[in-house]
Amino acid sequence: MDTMEAIRVRHSVRQYSGRPIPEDIRLELERIIEERNKEDGFSHVQMIYGDPTCFDSFIAHYGKFDGVQNYIALVARKQEGAMERLGYIGEELVLTAQKMGLNTCWVAGSFNRRACKAKLEPDQKLYAVIAIGYGMTRGKASKSKDFDAVSKTRRQEAADWYIRGVEAALLAPTAMNQQKFVFEQAKEKARLSTRLGFFTKLDKGIVRYHFEAASGHEVESQ
Ligand SMILES: Cc1cc2nc3c(=O)[nH]c(=O)nc-3n(C[C@H](O)[C@H](O)[C@H](O)COP(=O)(O)O)c2cc1C
């Protein structure tokens, strides 16, 4: 499966079987994490395996999570740009996991933050987690906004690469499926801004990853 296929078939999955993640997949995810953490010098993303407690709370069950044993802890130093960067790294991991047959769900609200096993330095923060494992289902497609609702550039005036990018961004996960992002074509690049909402900075990094992967063109974050 390539990245485009992974973008198309990915849906949030909240119920997991107990099947452990094989060693080769773990190593590949950890390799990417190590590289990305090193690249920016402020991210401290971590994989946690075999820990049911992070999703073992009233709010997690209320949020319909079940059987979550593994998660990616999105930790970074508290600083400008940290959330967008974590969104970007996290979505690379989500799509990599999807390609290798795993399922995922981004979670910024409905998990037990205090029980989370991530290691934090005093100047770092746990921004969100991503549940990961073999899903009981593959999830289902969510309702999506139209192209023109998330693009200042009209479809008929846009380049093909830009249309591919926006369409891939429309398939990206966003907090509460809010899709509060706006793209605009600017010559050979795209500009991206977000409207007011919850966790929109994480969303911004996530949709930027989808856009760049699908279009091969750079996104300038505004
Ligand atoms: C930043 C972010 C935070 C999220 N937080 C939660 C959460 O706390 N609880 C939950 O059940 N789903 C959460 N989600 C999953 C979204 O609800 C889901 O991505 C959205 O409804 C679209 O569905 P899809 O991922 O299947 O396309 C979150 C997603 C993102 C991107």
GROMACS .gro file of C-alpha atoms and ligand atoms in nm:
model
  253
    1MET     CA    1   0.000   0.000   0.000
    2ASP     CA    2   0.135   0.346  -0.086
    3THR     CA    3   0.075   0.672   0.101
    4MET     CA    4  -0.219   0.778  -0.121
    5GLU     CA    5  -0.394   0.447  -0.062
    6ALA     CA    6  -0.327   0.479   0.312
    7ILE     CA    7  -0.483   0.829   0.306
    8ARG     CA    8  -0.793   0.688   0.134
    9VAL     CA    9  -0.849   0.385   0.358
   10ARG     CA   10  -0.757   0.536   0.697
   11HIS     CA   11  -1.041   0.595   0.943
   12SER     CA   12  -1.027   0.639   1.319
   13VAL     CA   13  -1.059   0.306   1.501
   14ARG     CA   14  -1.147   0.300   1.872
   15GLN     CA   15  -1.179  -0.074   1.945
   16TYR     CA   16  -0.871  -0.296   1.932
   17SER     CA   17  -0.793  -0.667   1.949
   18GLY     CA   18  -0.516  -0.777   2.184
   19ARG     CA   19  -0.287  -0.883   1.896
   20PRO     CA   20   0.058  -0.741   1.969
   21ILE     CA   21   0.243  -0.520   1.721
   22PRO     CA   22   0.521  -0.730   1.556
   23GLU     CA   23   0.884  -0.646   1.620
   24ASP     CA   24   0.964  -0.533   1.262
   25ILE     CA   25   0.676  -0.282   1.263
   26ARG     CA   26   0.781  -0.151   1.605
   27LEU     CA   27   1.136  -0.099   1.482
   28GLU     CA   28   1.020   0.092   1.173
   29LEU     CA   29   0.794   0.323   1.376
   30GLU     CA   30   1.069   0.380   1.633
   31ARG     CA   31   1.321   0.456   1.358
   32ILE     CA   32   1.098   0.734   1.221
   33ILE     CA   33   1.032   0.869   1.570
   34GLU     CA   34   1.401   0.885   1.655
   35GLU     CA   35   1.478   1.064   1.329
   36ARG     CA   36   1.200   1.321   1.369
   37ASN     CA   37   1.285   1.389   1.736
   38LYS     CA   38   1.646   1.452   1.637
   39GLU     CA   39   1.553   1.673   1.340
   40ASP     CA   40   1.381   1.947   1.537
   41GLY     CA   41   1.546   1.902   1.876
   42PHE     CA   42   1.229   1.980   2.075
   43SER     CA   43   0.998   1.685   2.004
   44HIS     CA   44   1.011   1.387   2.240
   45VAL     CA   45   0.763   1.151   2.074
   46GLN     CA   46   0.750   0.808   2.240
   47MET     CA   47   0.594   0.467   2.169
   48ILE     CA   48   0.430   0.298   2.466
   49TYR     CA   49   0.338  -0.072   2.438
   50GLY     CA   50   0.118  -0.294   2.653
   51ASP     CA   51  -0.027  -0.023   2.876
   52PRO     CA   52  -0.407  -0.035   2.906
   53THR     CA   53  -0.425   0.229   3.182
   54CYS     CA   54  -0.403   0.537   2.960
   55PHE     CA   55  -0.742   0.450   2.810
   56ASP     CA   56  -0.883   0.297   3.125
   57SER     CA   57  -1.097   0.578   3.256
   58PHE     CA   58  -1.459   0.680   3.252
   59ILE     CA   59  -1.395   0.936   2.981
   60ALA     CA   60  -1.213   0.686   2.760
   61HIS     CA   61  -1.498   0.436   2.782
   62TYR     CA   62  -1.749   0.711   2.732
   63GLY     CA   63  -1.549   0.798   2.422
   64LYS     CA   64  -1.602   0.433   2.316
   65PHE     CA   65  -1.237   0.326   2.334
   66ASP     CA   66  -1.182  -0.042   2.406
   67GLY     CA   67  -0.880  -0.272   2.413
   68VAL     CA   68  -0.623   0.006   2.359
   69GLN     CA   69  -0.286  -0.135   2.472
   70ASN     CA   70  -0.042   0.073   2.268
   71TYR     CA   71  -0.015   0.441   2.197
   72ILE     CA   72   0.216   0.705   2.058
   73ALA     CA   73   0.271   0.981   2.314
   74LEU     CA   74   0.309   1.319   2.145
   75VAL     CA   75   0.544   1.501   2.379
   76ALA     CA   76   0.745   1.815   2.306
   77ARG     CA   77   0.909   2.108   2.476
   78LYS     CA   78   0.652   2.383   2.534
   79GLN     CA   79   0.724   2.630   2.258
   80GLU     CA   80   0.579   2.804   1.953
   81GLY     CA   81   0.525   2.559   1.669
   82ALA     CA   82   0.536   2.246   1.887
   83MET     CA   83   0.175   2.143   1.824
   84GLU     CA   84   0.188   2.185   1.447
   85ARG     CA   85   0.512   1.987   1.435
   86LEU     CA   86   0.361   1.707   1.646
   87GLY     CA   87   0.059   1.701   1.414
   88TYR     CA   88   0.294   1.659   1.118
   89ILE     CA   89   0.507   1.386   1.278
   90GLY     CA   90   0.204   1.207   1.422
   91GLU     CA   91   0.030   1.186   1.086
   92GLU     CA   92   0.342   1.048   0.918
   93LEU     CA   93   0.334   0.773   1.184
   94VAL     CA   94  -0.042   0.718   1.138
   95LEU     CA   95  -0.005   0.669   0.762
   96THR     CA   96   0.305   0.450   0.805
   97ALA     CA   97   0.110   0.234   1.051
   98GLN     CA   98  -0.185   0.215   0.809
   99LYS     CA   99   0.045   0.094   0.530
  100MET     CA  100   0.167  -0.185   0.758
  101GLY     CA  101  -0.186  -0.302   0.838
  102LEU     CA  102  -0.240  -0.124   1.170
  103ASN     CA  103  -0.519   0.108   1.276
  104THR     CA  104  -0.502   0.429   1.475
  105CYS     CA  105  -0.699   0.706   1.641
  106TRP     CA  106  -0.576   1.053   1.734
  107VAL     CA  107  -0.682   1.142   2.089
  108ALA     CA  108  -0.636   1.484   2.246
  109GLY     CA  109  -0.925   1.477   2.492
  110SER     CA  110  -1.072   1.141   2.585
  111PHE     CA  111  -0.779   0.965   2.751
  112ASN     CA  112  -0.642   0.940   3.103
  113ARG     CA  113  -0.362   1.195   3.084
  114ARG     CA  114  -0.233   1.129   3.438
  115ALA     CA  115  -0.204   0.753   3.378
  116CYS     CA  116  -0.009   0.797   3.055
  117LYS     CA  117   0.335   0.634   3.080
  118ALA     CA  118   0.523   0.891   2.868
  119LYS     CA  119   0.839   1.036   3.020
  120LEU     CA  120   0.832   1.413   3.052
  121GLU     CA  121   1.116   1.655   3.125
  122PRO     CA  122   1.011   1.957   3.335
  123ASP     CA  123   0.987   2.185   3.027
  124GLN     CA  124   0.794   1.931   2.818
  125LYS     CA  125   0.422   1.867   2.773
  126LEU     CA  126   0.210   1.573   2.660
  127TYR     CA  127  -0.004   1.730   2.387
  128ALA     CA  128  -0.198   1.425   2.268
  129VAL     CA  129  -0.172   1.052   2.208
  130ILE     CA  130  -0.246   0.824   1.914
  131ALA     CA  131  -0.402   0.485   1.992
  132ILE     CA  132  -0.240   0.220   1.770
  133GLY     CA  133  -0.289  -0.151   1.711
  134TYR     CA  134  -0.498  -0.404   1.521
  135GLY     CA  135  -0.853  -0.274   1.508
  136MET     CA  136  -1.166  -0.484   1.558
  137THR     CA  137  -1.290  -0.301   1.247
  138ARG     CA  138  -1.130  -0.077   0.985
  139GLY     CA  139  -1.349   0.217   1.087
  140LYS     CA  140  -1.576   0.406   0.852
  141ALA     CA  141  -1.570   0.721   0.644
  142SER     CA  142  -1.672   1.043   0.818
  143LYS     CA  143  -1.874   1.328   0.675
  144SER     CA  144  -1.647   1.573   0.497
  145LYS     CA  145  -1.667   1.938   0.395
  146ASP     CA  146  -1.657   2.029   0.025
  147PHE     CA  147  -1.349   2.150  -0.159
  148ASP     CA  148  -1.475   2.509  -0.176
  149ALA     CA  149  -1.540   2.521   0.199
  150VAL     CA  150  -1.168   2.471   0.273
  151SER     CA  151  -1.006   2.642  -0.025
  152LYS     CA  152  -0.986   3.013  -0.107
  153THR     CA  153  -0.874   2.916  -0.457
  154ARG     CA  154  -1.172   2.794  -0.659
  155ARG     CA  155  -1.140   2.446  -0.801
  156GLN     CA  156  -1.169   2.559  -1.163
  157GLU     CA  157  -0.877   2.804  -1.116
  158ALA     CA  158  -0.652   2.564  -0.923
  159ALA     CA  159  -0.357   2.356  -1.047
  160ASP     CA  160  -0.397   1.976  -1.053
  161TRP     CA  161  -0.136   1.927  -0.780
  162TYR     CA  162  -0.325   2.175  -0.558
  163ILE     CA  163  -0.657   1.992  -0.612
  164ARG     CA  164  -0.488   1.661  -0.520
  165GLY     CA  165  -0.348   1.824  -0.204
  166VAL     CA  166  -0.679   1.969  -0.087
  167GLU     CA  167  -0.864   1.644  -0.157
  168ALA     CA  168  -0.608   1.453   0.053
  169ALA     CA  169  -0.639   1.713   0.330
  170LEU     CA  170  -1.017   1.659   0.331
  171LEU     CA  171  -0.951   1.291   0.415
  172ALA     CA  172  -0.728   1.378   0.713
  173PRO     CA  173  -0.839   1.331   1.072
  174THR     CA  174  -0.921   1.655   1.258
  175ALA     CA  175  -1.033   1.707   1.618
  176MET     CA  176  -1.409   1.646   1.636
  177ASN     CA  177  -1.401   1.629   1.258
  178GLN     CA  178  -1.408   2.010   1.259
  179GLN     CA  179  -1.197   2.060   0.942
  180LYS     CA  180  -1.129   2.424   1.031
  181PHE     CA  181  -0.846   2.470   0.785
  182VAL     CA  182  -0.820   2.689   0.478
  183PHE     CA  183  -0.580   2.642   0.185
  184GLU     CA  184  -0.492   2.888  -0.088
  185GLN     CA  185  -0.276   2.837  -0.394
  186ALA     CA  186   0.019   3.077  -0.416
  187LYS     CA  187   0.205   3.003  -0.741
  188GLU     CA  188   0.396   2.674  -0.685
  189LYS     CA  189   0.315   2.660  -0.313
  190ALA     CA  190   0.006   2.650  -0.097
  191ARG     CA  191  -0.076   2.865   0.205
  192LEU     CA  192  -0.250   2.714   0.504
  193SER     CA  193  -0.433   2.887   0.788
  194THR     CA  194  -0.684   2.768   1.046
  195ARG     CA  195  -1.004   2.912   1.190
  196LEU     CA  196  -1.069   2.921   1.564
  197GLY     CA  197  -1.139   2.579   1.716
  198PHE     CA  198  -1.008   2.305   1.948
  199PHE     CA  199  -0.660   2.165   1.881
  200THR     CA  200  -0.646   2.339   1.542
  201LYS     CA  201  -0.266   2.361   1.563
  202LEU     CA  202  -0.242   1.981   1.575
  203ASP     CA  203  -0.494   1.963   1.290
  204LYS     CA  204  -0.281   2.206   1.092
  205GLY     CA  205   0.024   1.981   1.104
  206ILE     CA  206  -0.190   1.679   1.014
  207VAL     CA  207  -0.355   1.834   0.708
  208ARG     CA  208  -0.023   1.985   0.597
  209TYR     CA  209   0.125   1.633   0.594
  210HIS     CA  210  -0.161   1.502   0.378
  211PHE     CA  211  -0.140   1.797   0.138
  212GLU     CA  212   0.237   1.770   0.090
  213ALA     CA  213   0.233   1.392   0.053
  214ALA     CA  214  -0.041   1.403  -0.211
  215SER     CA  215   0.074   1.711  -0.406
  216GLY     CA  216   0.453   1.702  -0.376
  217HIS     CA  217   0.435   2.079  -0.317
  218GLU     CA  218   0.533   2.275  -0.011
  219VAL     CA  219   0.282   2.431   0.228
  220GLU     CA  220   0.350   2.762   0.400
  221SER     CA  221   0.186   2.778   0.736
  222GLN     CA  222   0.032   3.118   0.816
  223LIG     C1  223  -0.611   1.648   1.708
  223LIG     C2  224  -0.719   1.542   1.718
  223LIG     C3  225  -0.776   1.512   1.841
  223LIG     C4  226  -0.872   1.410   1.853
  223LIG     N1  227  -0.923   1.381   1.976
  223LIG     C5  228  -1.014   1.279   1.989
  223LIG     C6  229  -1.063   1.243   2.118
  223LIG     O1  230  -1.025   1.300   2.220
  223LIG     N2  231  -1.151   1.141   2.126
  223LIG     C7  232  -1.196   1.074   2.015
  223LIG     O2  233  -1.276   0.981   2.029
  223LIG     N3  234  -1.151   1.106   1.889
  223LIG     C8  235  -1.062   1.209   1.874
  223LIG     N4  236  -1.013   1.242   1.749
  223LIG     C9  237  -1.058   1.168   1.629
  223LIG    C10  238  -1.157   1.250   1.545
  223LIG     O3  239  -1.282   1.252   1.610
  223LIG    C11  240  -1.165   1.192   1.405
  223LIG     O4  241  -1.040   1.202   1.342
  223LIG    C12  242  -1.270   1.264   1.319
  223LIG     O5  243  -1.398   1.243   1.370
  223LIG    C13  244  -1.266   1.220   1.172
  223LIG     O6  245  -1.285   1.082   1.160
  223LIG     P1  246  -1.178   0.989   1.084
  223LIG     O7  247  -1.049   1.004   1.160
  223LIG     O8  248  -1.234   0.852   1.091
  223LIG     O9  249  -1.164   1.042   0.944
  223LIG    C14  250  -0.917   1.343   1.736
  223LIG    C15  251  -0.859   1.374   1.613
  223LIG    C16  252  -0.761   1.471   1.603
  223LIG    C17  253  -0.700   1.499   1.470
   0.00000   0.00000   0.00000
